[in-house]
XYZ file of N, CA and C in Angstrom:
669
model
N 27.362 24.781 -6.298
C 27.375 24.683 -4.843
C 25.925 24.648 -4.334
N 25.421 23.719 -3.720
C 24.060 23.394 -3.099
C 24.152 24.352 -2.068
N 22.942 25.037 -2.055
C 22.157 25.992 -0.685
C 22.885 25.423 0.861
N 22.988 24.462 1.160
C 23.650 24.261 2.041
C 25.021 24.392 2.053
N 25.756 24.231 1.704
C 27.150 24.721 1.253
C 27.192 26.467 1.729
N 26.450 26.822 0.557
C 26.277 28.408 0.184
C 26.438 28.817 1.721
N 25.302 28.309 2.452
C 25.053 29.047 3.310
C 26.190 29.292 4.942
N 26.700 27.627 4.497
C 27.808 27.564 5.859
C 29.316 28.265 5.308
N 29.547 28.240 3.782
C 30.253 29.042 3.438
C 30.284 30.630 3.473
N 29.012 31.618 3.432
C 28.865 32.579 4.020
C 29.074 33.025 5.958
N 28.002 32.168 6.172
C 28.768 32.267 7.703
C 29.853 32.153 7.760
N 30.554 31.220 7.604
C 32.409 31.640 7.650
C 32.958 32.549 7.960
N 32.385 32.737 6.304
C 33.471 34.112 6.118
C 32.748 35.632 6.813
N 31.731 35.389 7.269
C 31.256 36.649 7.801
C 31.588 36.641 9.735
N 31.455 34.951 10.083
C 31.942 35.097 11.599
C 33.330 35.223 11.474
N 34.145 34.729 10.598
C 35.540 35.071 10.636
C 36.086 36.703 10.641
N 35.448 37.014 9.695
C 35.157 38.301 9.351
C 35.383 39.760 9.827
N 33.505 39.641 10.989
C 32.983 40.454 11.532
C 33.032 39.838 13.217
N 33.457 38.978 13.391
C 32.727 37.976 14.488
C 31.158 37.507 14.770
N 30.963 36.522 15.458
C 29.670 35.966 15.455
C 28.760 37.095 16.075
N 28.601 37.530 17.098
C 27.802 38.535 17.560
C 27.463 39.361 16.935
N 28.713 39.766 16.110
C 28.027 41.271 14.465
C 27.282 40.481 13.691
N 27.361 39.341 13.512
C 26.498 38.636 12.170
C 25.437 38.341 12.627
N 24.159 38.595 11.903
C 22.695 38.217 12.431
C 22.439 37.374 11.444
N 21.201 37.001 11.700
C 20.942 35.833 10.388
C 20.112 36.617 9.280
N 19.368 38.146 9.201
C 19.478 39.178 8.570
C 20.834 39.313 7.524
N 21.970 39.721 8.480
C 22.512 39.752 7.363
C 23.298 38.564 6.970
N 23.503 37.681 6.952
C 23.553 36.379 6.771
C 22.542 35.992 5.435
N 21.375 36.234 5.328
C 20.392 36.375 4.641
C 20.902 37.356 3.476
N 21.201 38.293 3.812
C 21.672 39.593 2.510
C 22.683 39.217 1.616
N 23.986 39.024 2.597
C 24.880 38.364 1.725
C 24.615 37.158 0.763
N 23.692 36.468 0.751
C 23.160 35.104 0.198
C 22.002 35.492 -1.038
N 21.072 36.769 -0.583
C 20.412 36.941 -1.427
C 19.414 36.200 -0.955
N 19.023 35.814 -0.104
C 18.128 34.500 0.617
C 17.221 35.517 1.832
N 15.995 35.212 1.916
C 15.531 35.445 2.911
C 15.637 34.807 4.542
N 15.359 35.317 5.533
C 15.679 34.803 6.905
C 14.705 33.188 6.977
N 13.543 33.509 6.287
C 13.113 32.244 6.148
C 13.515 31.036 5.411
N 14.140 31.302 4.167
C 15.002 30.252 3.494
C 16.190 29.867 4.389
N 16.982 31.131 5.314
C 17.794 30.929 6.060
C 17.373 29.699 7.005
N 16.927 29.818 7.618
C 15.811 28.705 8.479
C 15.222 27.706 8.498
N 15.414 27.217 6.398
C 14.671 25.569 6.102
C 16.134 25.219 6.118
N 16.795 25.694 6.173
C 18.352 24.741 6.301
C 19.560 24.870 7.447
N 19.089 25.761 8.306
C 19.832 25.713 9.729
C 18.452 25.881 10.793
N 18.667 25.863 11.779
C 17.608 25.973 13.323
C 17.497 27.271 13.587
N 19.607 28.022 14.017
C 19.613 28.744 14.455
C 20.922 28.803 14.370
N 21.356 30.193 14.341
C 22.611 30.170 14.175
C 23.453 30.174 14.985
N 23.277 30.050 16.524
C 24.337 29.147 17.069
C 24.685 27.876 16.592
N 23.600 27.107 16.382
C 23.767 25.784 15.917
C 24.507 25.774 14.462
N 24.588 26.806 13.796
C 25.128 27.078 12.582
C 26.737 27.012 12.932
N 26.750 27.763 14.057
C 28.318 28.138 14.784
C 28.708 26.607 15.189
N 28.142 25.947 15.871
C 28.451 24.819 16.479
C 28.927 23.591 15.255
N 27.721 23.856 14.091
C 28.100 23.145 13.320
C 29.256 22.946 12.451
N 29.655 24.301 12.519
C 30.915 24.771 11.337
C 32.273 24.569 12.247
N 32.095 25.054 13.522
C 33.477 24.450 14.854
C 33.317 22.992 15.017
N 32.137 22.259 14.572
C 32.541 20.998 14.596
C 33.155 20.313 13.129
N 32.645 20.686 12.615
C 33.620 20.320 11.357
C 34.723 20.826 11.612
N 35.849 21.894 11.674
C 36.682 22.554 11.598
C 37.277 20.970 12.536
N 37.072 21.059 13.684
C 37.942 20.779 14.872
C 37.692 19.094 14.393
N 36.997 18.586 13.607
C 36.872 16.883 13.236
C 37.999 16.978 12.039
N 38.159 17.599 11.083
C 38.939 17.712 9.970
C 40.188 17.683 10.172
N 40.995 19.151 11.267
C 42.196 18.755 11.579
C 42.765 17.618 12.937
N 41.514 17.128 13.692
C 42.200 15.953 14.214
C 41.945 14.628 13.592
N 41.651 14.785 12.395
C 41.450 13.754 11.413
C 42.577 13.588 11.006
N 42.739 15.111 10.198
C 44.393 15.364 9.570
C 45.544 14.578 10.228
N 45.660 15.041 11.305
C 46.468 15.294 12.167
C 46.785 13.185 12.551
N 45.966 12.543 12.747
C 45.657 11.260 12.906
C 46.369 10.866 11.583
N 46.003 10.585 10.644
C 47.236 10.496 9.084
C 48.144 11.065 9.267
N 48.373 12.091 9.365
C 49.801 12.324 9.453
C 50.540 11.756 10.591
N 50.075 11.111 11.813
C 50.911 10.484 12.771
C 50.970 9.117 12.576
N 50.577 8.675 11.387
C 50.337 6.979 10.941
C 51.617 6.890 10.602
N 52.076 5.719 11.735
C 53.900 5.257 11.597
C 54.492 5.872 12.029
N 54.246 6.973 12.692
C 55.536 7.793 13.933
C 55.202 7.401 14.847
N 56.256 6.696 15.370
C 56.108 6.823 17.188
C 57.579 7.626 17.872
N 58.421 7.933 17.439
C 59.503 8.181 18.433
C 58.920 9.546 18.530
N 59.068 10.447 19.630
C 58.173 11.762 20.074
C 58.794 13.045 19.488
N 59.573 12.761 19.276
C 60.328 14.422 18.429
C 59.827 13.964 16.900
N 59.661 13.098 16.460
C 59.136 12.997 15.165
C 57.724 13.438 15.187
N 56.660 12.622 16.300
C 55.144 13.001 16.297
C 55.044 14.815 16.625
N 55.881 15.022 17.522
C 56.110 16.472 17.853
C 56.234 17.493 16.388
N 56.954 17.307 15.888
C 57.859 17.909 14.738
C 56.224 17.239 13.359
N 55.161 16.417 13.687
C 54.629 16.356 12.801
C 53.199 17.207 13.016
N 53.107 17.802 14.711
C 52.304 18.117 15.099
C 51.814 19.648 15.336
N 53.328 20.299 14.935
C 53.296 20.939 14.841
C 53.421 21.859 13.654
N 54.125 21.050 12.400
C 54.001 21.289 10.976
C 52.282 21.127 10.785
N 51.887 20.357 11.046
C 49.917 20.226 10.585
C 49.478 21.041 11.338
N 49.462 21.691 12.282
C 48.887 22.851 12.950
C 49.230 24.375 12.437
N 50.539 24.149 12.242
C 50.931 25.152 11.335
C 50.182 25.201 10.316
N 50.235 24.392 9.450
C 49.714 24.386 8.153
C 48.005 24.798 7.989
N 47.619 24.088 8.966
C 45.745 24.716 8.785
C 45.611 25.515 8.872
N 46.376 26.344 10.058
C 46.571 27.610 10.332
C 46.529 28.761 9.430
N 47.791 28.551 8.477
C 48.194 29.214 7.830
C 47.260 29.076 6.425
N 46.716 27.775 5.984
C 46.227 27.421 4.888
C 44.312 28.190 5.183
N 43.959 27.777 6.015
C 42.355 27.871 6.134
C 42.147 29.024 7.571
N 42.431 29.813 6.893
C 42.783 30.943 8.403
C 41.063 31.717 8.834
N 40.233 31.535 7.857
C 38.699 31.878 7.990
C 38.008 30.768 9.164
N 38.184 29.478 8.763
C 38.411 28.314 9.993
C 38.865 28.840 10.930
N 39.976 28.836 11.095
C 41.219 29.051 12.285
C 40.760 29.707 13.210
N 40.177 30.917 12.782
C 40.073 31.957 13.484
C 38.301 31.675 14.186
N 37.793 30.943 13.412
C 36.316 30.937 13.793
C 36.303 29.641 15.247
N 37.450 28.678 14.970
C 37.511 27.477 15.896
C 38.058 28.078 16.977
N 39.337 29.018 16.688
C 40.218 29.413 18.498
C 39.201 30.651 18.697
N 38.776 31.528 18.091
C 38.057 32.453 18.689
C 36.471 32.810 19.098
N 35.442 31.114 19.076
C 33.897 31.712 19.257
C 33.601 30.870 20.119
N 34.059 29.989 20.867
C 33.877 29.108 21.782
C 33.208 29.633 22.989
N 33.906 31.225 22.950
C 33.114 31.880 24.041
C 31.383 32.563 23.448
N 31.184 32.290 22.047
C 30.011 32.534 22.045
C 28.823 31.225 21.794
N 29.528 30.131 22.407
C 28.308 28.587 22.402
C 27.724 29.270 23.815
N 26.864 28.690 24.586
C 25.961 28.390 25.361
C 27.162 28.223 26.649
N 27.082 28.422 27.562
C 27.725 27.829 28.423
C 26.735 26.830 28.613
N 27.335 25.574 29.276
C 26.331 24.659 29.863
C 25.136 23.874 28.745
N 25.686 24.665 27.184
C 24.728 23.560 25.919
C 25.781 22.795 25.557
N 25.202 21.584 25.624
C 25.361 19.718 24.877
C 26.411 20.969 23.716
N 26.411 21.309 22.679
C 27.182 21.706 21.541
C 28.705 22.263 21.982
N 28.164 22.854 23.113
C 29.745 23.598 23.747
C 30.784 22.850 24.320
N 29.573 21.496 25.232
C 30.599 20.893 25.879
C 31.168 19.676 24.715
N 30.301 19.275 23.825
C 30.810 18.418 22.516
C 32.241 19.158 21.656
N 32.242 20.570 21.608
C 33.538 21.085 20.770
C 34.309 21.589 22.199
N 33.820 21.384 23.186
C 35.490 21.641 24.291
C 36.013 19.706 24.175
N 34.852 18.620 24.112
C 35.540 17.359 24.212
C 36.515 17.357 23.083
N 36.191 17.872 21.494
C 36.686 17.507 20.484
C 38.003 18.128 20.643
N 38.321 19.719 21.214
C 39.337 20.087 21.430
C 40.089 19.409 22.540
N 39.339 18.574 23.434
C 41.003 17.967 24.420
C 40.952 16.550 23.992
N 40.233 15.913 23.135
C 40.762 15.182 22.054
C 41.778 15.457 21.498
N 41.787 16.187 20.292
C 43.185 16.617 19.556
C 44.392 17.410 20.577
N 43.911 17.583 21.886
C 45.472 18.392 22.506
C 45.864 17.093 22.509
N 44.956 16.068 23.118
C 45.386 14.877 23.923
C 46.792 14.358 22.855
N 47.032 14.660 21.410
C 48.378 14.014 21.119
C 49.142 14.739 21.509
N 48.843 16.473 21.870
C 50.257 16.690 21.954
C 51.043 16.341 23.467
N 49.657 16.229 24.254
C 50.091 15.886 25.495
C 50.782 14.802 25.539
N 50.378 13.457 24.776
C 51.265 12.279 24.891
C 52.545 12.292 24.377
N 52.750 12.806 23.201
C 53.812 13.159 22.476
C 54.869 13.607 23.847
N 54.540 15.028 24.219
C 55.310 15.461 25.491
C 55.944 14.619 26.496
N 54.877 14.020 26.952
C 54.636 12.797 28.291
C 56.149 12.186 27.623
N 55.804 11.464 26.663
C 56.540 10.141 26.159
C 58.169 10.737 25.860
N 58.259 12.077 25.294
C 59.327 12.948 25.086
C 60.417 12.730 26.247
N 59.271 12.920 27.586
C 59.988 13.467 28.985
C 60.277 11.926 29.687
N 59.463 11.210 29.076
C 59.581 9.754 29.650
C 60.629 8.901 29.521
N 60.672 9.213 28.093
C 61.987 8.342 27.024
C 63.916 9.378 27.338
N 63.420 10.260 27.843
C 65.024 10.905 27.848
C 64.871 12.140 26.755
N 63.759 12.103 26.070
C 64.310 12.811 24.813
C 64.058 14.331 24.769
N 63.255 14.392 25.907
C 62.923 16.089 26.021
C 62.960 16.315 27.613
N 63.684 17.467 27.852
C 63.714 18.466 29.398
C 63.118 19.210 29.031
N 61.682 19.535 29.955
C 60.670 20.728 29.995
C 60.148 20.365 31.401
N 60.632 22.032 31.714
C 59.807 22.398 32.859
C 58.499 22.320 33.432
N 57.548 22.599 32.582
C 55.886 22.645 32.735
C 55.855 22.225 31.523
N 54.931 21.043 31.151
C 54.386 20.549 30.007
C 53.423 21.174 29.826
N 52.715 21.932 30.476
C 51.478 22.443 30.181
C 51.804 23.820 29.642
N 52.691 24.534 30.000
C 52.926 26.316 29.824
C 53.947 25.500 28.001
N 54.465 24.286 27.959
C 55.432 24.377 27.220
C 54.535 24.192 25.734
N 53.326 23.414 25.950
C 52.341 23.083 24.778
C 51.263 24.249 24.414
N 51.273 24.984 25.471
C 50.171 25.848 25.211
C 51.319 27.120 24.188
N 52.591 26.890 24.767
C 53.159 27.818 23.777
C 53.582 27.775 22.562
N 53.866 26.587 22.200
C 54.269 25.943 20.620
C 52.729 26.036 20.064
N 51.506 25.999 20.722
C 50.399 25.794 19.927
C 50.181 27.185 19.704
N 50.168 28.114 20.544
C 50.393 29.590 20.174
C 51.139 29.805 18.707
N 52.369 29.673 19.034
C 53.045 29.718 18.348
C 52.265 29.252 16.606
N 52.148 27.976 16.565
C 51.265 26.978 15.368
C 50.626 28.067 15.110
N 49.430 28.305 16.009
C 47.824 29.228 15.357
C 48.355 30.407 15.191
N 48.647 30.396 15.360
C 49.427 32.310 14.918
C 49.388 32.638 13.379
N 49.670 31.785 12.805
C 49.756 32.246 11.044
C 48.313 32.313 11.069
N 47.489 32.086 11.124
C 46.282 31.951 10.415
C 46.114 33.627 10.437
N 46.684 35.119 11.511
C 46.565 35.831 11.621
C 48.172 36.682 10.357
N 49.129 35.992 10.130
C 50.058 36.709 9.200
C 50.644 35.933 8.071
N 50.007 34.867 8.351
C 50.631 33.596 7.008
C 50.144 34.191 5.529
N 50.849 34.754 4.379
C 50.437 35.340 3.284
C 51.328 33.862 2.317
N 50.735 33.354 1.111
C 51.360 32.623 0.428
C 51.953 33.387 0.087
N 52.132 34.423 -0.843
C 52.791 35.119 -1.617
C 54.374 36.229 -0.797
N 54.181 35.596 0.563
C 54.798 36.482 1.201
C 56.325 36.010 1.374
N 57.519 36.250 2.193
C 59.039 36.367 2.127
C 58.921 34.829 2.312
N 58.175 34.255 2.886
C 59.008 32.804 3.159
C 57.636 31.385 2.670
N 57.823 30.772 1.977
C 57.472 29.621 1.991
C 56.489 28.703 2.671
N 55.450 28.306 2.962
C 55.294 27.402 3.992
C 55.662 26.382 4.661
N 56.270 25.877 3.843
C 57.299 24.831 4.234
C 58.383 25.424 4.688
N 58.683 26.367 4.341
C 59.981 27.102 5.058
C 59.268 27.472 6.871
N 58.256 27.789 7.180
C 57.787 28.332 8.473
C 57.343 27.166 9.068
N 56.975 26.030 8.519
C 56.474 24.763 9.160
C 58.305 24.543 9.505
N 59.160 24.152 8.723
C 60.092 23.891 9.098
C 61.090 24.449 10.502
N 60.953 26.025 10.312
C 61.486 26.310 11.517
C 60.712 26.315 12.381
N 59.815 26.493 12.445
C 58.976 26.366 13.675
C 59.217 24.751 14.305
N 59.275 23.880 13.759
C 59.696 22.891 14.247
C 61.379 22.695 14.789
N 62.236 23.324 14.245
C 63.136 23.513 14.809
C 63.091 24.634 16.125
N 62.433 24.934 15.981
C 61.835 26.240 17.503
C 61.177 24.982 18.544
N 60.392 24.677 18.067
C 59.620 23.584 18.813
C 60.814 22.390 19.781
N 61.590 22.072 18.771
C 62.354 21.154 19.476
C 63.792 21.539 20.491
N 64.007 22.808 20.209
C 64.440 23.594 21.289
C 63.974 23.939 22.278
N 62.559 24.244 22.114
C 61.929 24.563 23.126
C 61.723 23.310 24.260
N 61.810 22.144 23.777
C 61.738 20.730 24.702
C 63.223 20.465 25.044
N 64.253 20.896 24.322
C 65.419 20.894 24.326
C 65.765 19.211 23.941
N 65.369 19.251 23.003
C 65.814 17.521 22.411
C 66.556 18.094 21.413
N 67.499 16.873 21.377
C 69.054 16.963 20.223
C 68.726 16.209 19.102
N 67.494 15.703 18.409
C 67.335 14.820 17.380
C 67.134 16.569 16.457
N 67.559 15.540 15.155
C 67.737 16.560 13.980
C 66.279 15.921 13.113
N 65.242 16.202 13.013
C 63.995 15.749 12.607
C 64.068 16.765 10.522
N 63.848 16.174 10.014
C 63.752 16.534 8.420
C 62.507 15.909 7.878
N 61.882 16.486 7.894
C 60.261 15.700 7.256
C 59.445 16.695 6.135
N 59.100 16.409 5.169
C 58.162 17.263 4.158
C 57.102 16.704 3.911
N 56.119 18.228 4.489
C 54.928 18.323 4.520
C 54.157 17.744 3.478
N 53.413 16.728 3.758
C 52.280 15.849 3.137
C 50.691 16.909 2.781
N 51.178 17.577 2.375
C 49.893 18.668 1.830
C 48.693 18.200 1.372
N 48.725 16.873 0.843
C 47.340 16.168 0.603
C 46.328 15.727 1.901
N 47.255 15.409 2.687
C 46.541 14.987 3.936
C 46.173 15.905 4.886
N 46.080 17.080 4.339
C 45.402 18.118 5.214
C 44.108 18.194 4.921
N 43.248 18.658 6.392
C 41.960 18.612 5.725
C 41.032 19.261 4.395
N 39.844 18.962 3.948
C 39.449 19.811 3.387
C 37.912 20.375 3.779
N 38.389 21.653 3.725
C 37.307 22.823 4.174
C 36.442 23.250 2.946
N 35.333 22.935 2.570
C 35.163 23.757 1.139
C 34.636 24.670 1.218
N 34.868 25.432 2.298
C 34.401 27.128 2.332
C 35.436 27.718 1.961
N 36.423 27.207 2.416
C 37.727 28.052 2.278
C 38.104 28.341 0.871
N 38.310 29.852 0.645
C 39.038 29.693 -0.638
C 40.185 29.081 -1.115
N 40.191 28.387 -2.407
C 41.141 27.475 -2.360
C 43.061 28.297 -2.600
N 43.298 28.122 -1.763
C 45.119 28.370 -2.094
C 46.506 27.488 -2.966
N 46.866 27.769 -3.407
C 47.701 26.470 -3.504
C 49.101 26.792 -2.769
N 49.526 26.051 -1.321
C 50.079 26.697 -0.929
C 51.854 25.985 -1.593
N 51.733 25.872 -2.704
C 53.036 25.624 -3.543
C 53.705 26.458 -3.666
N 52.822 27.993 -3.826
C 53.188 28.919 -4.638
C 54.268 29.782 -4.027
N 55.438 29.756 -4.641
C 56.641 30.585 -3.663
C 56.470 32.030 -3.865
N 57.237 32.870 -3.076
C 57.397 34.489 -2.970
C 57.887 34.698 -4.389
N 57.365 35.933 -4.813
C 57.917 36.349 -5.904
C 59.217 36.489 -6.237
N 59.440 35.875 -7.204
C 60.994 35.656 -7.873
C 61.861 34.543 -7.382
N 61.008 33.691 -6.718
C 61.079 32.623 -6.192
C 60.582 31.175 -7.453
N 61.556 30.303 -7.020
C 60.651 28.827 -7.902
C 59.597 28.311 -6.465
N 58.474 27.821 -7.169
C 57.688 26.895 -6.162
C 58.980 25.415 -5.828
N 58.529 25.143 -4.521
C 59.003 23.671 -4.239
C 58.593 22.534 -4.724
């Protein structure tokens, strides 16, 4: 692993961690074995360290997320795919997860970097918004507020990254699955959607430790 790697892979796991404000570039430096000055021939500063690692995060899964909607158009399908891949990062790269929904409040207000990862984030809402739109357009979904109804299925999605255990009672594919059946209740559409998760086409993070999320609950066969 090249020094650069090393080093955005430590931040990670230490803003995921501890949060960004506990981490200095001191200890950032310790954990690495690296001095603050080696710290420094390969980042600026570690906001920009922060900025850099939420921009990867947030380019990867609306990358993902873009493949996996290649050839869906009817909206309970893009829905039901949008919310299995949100699930899934979630649950798969939860050191990410947690560093993308939770440090936004520590960019700059008013710095070029902050307002670049709020564009990248209403980029990627922007499918679920259309998805919705087109749902309510076509007949296929009744929802009250599109806005209270997306912000809650995405709740819902990011949530594992805080209790998703591979090894734990259910499957991932088992929680991508109902959750999509939650999801499509929640719009109240009558299509019966059956789709299995394309696990290759999720992004890749190489900080993250690697999982294989095949692996079923004990006394369980993998899928």
């Amino acid at each position: 692993m090249d020094t650069a790697l090393r080093i955005r892979s430590a931040a990670m796991r230490l803003f995921a961690d501890q949060g960004y404000a506990a981490t200095s570039i001191r200890s950032l430096a310790a954990a690495l074995n690296m001095t603050n000055a080696g710290i420094y021939h390969h980042v600026t500063s570690k906001e920009a360290l922060l900025a850099d690692l939420m921009r990867a995060g947030q380019l990867g899964l609306t990358d993902a997320t873009d493949r996996m909607l290649t050839g869906r158009h009817d909206p309970a399908e893009r829905l039901a795919t949008l919310i299995s891949s949100l699930t899934a990062v979630h649950a798969l790269y939860p050191m990410t997860s947690r560093v993308m929904d939770g440090e936004l409040r520590s960019l700059t207000h008013g710095s070029s970097a902050r307002d670049e990862i709020i564009a990248l984030r209403d980029l990627y809402e922007q499918r679920w918004k259309s998805a919705l739109a087109d749902g309510v357009e076509q007949g296929a979904f009744r929802i009250a507020d599109r806005k209270l109804t997306r912000l809650a299925l995405m709740s819902m999605c990011t949530g594992t990254s805080e209790w998703y255990r591979p090894d734990g009672e259910s499957t991932l594919e088992e929680v991508c699955a109902e959750f999509v059946t939650i999801g499509l209740a929640a719009v109240r559409s009558s299509a019966q959607v059956t789709m299995r998760l394309d696990l290759t086409l999720l992004p890749d993070y190489p900080w993250e430790p690697h999982v294989d999320p095949r692996v079923a609950p004990a006394g369980r066969p993998a899928p």
